[in-house]
PDB file of C-alpha atoms in Angstrom:
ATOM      1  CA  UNK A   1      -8.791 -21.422  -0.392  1.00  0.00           C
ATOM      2  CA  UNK A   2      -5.151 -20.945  -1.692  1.00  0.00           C
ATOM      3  CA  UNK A   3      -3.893 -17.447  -1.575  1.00  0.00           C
ATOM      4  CA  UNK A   4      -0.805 -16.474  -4.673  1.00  0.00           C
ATOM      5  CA  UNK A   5       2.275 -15.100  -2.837  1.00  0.00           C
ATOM      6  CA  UNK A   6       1.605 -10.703  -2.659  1.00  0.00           C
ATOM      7  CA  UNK A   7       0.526  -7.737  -1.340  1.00  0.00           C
ATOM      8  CA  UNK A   8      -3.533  -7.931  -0.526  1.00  0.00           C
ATOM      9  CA  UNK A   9      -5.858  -5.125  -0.353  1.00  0.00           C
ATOM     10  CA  UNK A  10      -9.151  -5.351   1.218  1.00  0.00           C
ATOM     11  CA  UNK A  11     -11.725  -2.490   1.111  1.00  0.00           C
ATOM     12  CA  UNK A  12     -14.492  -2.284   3.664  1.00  0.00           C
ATOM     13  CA  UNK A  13     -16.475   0.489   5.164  1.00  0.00           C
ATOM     14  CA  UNK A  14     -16.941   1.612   8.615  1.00  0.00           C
ATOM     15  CA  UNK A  15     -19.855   3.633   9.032  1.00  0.00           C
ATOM     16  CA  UNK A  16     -19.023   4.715  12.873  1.00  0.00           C
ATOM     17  CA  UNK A  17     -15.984   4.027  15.204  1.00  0.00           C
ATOM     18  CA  UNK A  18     -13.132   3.867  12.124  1.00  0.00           C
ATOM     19  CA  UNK A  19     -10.250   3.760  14.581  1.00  0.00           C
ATOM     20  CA  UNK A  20     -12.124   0.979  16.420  1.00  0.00           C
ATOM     21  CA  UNK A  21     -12.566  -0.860  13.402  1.00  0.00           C
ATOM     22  CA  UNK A  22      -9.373  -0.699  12.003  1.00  0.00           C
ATOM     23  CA  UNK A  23      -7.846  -1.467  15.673  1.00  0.00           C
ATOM     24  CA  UNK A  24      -9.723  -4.733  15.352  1.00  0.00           C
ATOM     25  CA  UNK A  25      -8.256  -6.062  11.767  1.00  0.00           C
ATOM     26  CA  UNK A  26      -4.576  -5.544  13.084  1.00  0.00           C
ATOM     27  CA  UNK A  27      -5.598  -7.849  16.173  1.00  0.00           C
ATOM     28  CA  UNK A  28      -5.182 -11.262  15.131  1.00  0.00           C
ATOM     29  CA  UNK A  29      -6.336 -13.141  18.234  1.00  0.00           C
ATOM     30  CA  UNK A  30     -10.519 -12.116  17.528  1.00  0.00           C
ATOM     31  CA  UNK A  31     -13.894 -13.907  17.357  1.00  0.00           C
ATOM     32  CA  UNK A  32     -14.189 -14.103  13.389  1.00  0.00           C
ATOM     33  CA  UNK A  33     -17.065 -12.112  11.811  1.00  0.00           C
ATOM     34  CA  UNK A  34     -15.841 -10.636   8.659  1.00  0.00           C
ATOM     35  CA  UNK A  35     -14.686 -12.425   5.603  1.00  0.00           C
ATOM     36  CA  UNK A  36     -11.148 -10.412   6.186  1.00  0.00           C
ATOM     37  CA  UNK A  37     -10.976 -11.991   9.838  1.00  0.00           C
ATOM     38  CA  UNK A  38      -9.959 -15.441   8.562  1.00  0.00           C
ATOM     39  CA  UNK A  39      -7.422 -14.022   6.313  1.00  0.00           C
ATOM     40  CA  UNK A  40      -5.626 -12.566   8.953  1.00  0.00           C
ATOM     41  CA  UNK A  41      -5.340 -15.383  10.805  1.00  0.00           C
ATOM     42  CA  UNK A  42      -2.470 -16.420   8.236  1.00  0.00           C
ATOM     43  CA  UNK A  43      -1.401 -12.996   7.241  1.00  0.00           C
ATOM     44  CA  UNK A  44       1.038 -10.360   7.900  1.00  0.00           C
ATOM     45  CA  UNK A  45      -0.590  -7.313   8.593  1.00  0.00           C
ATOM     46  CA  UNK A  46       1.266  -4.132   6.925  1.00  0.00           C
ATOM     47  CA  UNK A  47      -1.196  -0.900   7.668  1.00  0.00           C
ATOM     48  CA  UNK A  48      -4.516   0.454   6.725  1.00  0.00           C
ATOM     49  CA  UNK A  49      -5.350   3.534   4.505  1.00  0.00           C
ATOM     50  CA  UNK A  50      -8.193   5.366   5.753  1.00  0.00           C
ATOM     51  CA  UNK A  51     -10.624   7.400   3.435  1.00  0.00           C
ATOM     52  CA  UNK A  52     -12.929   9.536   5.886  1.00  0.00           C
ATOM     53  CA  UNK A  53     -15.754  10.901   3.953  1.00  0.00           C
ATOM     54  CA  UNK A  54     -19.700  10.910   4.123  1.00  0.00           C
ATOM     55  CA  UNK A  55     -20.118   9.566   1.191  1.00  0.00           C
ATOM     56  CA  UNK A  56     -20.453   5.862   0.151  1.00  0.00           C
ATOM     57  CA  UNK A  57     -17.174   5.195  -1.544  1.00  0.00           C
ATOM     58  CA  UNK A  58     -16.957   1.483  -0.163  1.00  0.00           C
ATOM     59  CA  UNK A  59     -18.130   0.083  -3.891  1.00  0.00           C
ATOM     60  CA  UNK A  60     -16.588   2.705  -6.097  1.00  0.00           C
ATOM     61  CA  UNK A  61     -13.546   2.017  -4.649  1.00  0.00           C
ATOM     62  CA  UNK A  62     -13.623  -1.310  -5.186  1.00  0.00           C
ATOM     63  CA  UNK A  63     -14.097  -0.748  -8.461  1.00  0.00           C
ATOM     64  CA  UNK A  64     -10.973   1.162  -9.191  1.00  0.00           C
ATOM     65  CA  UNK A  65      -8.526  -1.008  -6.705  1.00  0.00           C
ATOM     66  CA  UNK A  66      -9.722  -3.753  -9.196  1.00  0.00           C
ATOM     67  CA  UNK A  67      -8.744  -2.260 -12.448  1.00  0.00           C
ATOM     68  CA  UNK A  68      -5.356  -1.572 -11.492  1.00  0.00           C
ATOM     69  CA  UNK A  69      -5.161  -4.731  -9.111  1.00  0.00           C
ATOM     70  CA  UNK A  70      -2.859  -7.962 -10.638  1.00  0.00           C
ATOM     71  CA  UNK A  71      -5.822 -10.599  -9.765  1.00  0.00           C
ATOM     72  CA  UNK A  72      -9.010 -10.115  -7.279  1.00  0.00           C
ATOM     73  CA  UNK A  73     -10.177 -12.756  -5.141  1.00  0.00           C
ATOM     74  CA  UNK A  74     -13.838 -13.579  -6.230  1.00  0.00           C
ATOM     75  CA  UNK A  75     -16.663 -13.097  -4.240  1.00  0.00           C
ATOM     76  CA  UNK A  76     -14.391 -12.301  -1.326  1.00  0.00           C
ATOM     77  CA  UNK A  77     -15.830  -9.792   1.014  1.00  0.00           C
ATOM     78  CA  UNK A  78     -18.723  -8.837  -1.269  1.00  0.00           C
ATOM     79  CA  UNK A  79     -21.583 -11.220   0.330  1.00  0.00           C
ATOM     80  CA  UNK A  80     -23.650  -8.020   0.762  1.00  0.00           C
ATOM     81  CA  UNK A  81     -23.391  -6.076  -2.728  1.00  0.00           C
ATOM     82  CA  UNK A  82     -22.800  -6.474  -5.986  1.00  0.00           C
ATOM     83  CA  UNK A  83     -18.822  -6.431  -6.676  1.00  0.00           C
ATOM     84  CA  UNK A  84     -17.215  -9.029  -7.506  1.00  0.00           C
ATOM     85  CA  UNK A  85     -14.882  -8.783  -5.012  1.00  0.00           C
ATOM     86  CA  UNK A  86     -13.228  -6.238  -2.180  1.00  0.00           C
ATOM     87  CA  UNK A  87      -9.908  -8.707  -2.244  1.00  0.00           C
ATOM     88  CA  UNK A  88      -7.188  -7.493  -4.510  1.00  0.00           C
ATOM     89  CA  UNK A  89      -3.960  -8.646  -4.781  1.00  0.00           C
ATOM     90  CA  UNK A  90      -1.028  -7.317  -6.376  1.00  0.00           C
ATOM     91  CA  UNK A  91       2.484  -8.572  -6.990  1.00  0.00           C
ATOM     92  CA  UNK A  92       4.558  -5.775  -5.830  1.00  0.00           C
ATOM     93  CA  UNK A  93       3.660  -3.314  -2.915  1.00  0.00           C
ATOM     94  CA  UNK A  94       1.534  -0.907  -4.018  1.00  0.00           C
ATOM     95  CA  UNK A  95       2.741   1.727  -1.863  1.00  0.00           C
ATOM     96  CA  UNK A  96       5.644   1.743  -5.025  1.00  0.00           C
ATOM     97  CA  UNK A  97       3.229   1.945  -7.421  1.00  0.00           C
ATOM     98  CA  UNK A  98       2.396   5.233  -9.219  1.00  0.00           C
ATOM     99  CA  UNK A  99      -1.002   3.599 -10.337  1.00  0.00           C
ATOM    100  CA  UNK A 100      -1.934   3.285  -6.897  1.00  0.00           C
ATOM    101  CA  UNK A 101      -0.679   6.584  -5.440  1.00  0.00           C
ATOM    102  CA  UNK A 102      -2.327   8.096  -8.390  1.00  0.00           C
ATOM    103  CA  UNK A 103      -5.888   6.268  -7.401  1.00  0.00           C
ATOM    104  CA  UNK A 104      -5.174   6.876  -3.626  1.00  0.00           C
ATOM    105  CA  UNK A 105      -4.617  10.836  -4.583  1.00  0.00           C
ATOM    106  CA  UNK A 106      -8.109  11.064  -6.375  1.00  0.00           C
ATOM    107  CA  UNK A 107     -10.324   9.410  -3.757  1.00  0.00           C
ATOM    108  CA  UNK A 108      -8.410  11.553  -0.839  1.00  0.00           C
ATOM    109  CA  UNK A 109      -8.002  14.731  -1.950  1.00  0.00           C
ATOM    110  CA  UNK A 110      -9.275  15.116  -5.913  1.00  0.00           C
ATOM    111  CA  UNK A 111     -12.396  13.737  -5.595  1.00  0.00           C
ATOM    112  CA  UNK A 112     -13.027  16.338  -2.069  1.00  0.00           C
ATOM    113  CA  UNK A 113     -11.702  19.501  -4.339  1.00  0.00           C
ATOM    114  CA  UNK A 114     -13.954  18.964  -6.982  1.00  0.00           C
ATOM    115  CA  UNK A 115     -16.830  18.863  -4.735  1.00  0.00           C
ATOM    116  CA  UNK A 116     -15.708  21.476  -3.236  1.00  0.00           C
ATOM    117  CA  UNK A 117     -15.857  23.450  -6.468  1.00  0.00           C
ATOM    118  CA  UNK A 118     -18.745  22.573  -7.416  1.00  0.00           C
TER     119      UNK A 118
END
């Protein structure tokens, strides 16, 4: 598999021990489980974004990364649903992208207040 030259985010769930989970994907020396494990055995790892919520977001987000994401990788990390992919990649670093603040904003704090209101 050939990988274009970018920033790649991956979405995954963690339904207990987050910090444990995320801990692992920054190791790169690891027994390989995950689809995500063998990309990071060739990959720079730059941080994780944590969503902590009860509810099932794993899919939804997905979703969105994808529709604001320069090219997905298919079928990558999606062996268990029905996305088409949780690999997105994106020429420039979406931490400098308003798009992706703007998404980020929504499912960390909008998305809470209007349950919250409701």
């Amino acid at each position: 598999m050939v990988f274009k030259k970018g920033y790649y985010l991956y979405v995954g769930s963690a339904k207990s021990n987050l910090s444990k989970r995320l801990e692992r994907h920054q190791r790169k020396r690891k027994r390989f489980h995950w689809h995500i494990d063998y990309l990071r055995a060739c990959c720079e790892y730059h941080g994780a974004i944590a969503i902590r919520t009860t509810a099932d977001l794993e899919h939804e987000l997905a979703g969105a990364i994808g529709a604001i994401a320069d090219w997905e990788i298919p079928g990558f990390g999606c062996s268990d649903c029905l996305c088409t992919s949780h690999l997105f990649g994106m020429q420039e670093d979406p931490l400098h992208l308003p798009r992706f603040i703007k998404l980020l904003q929504y499912f960390r704090m909008d998305r809470l207040e209007a349950e919250l209101i409701q």
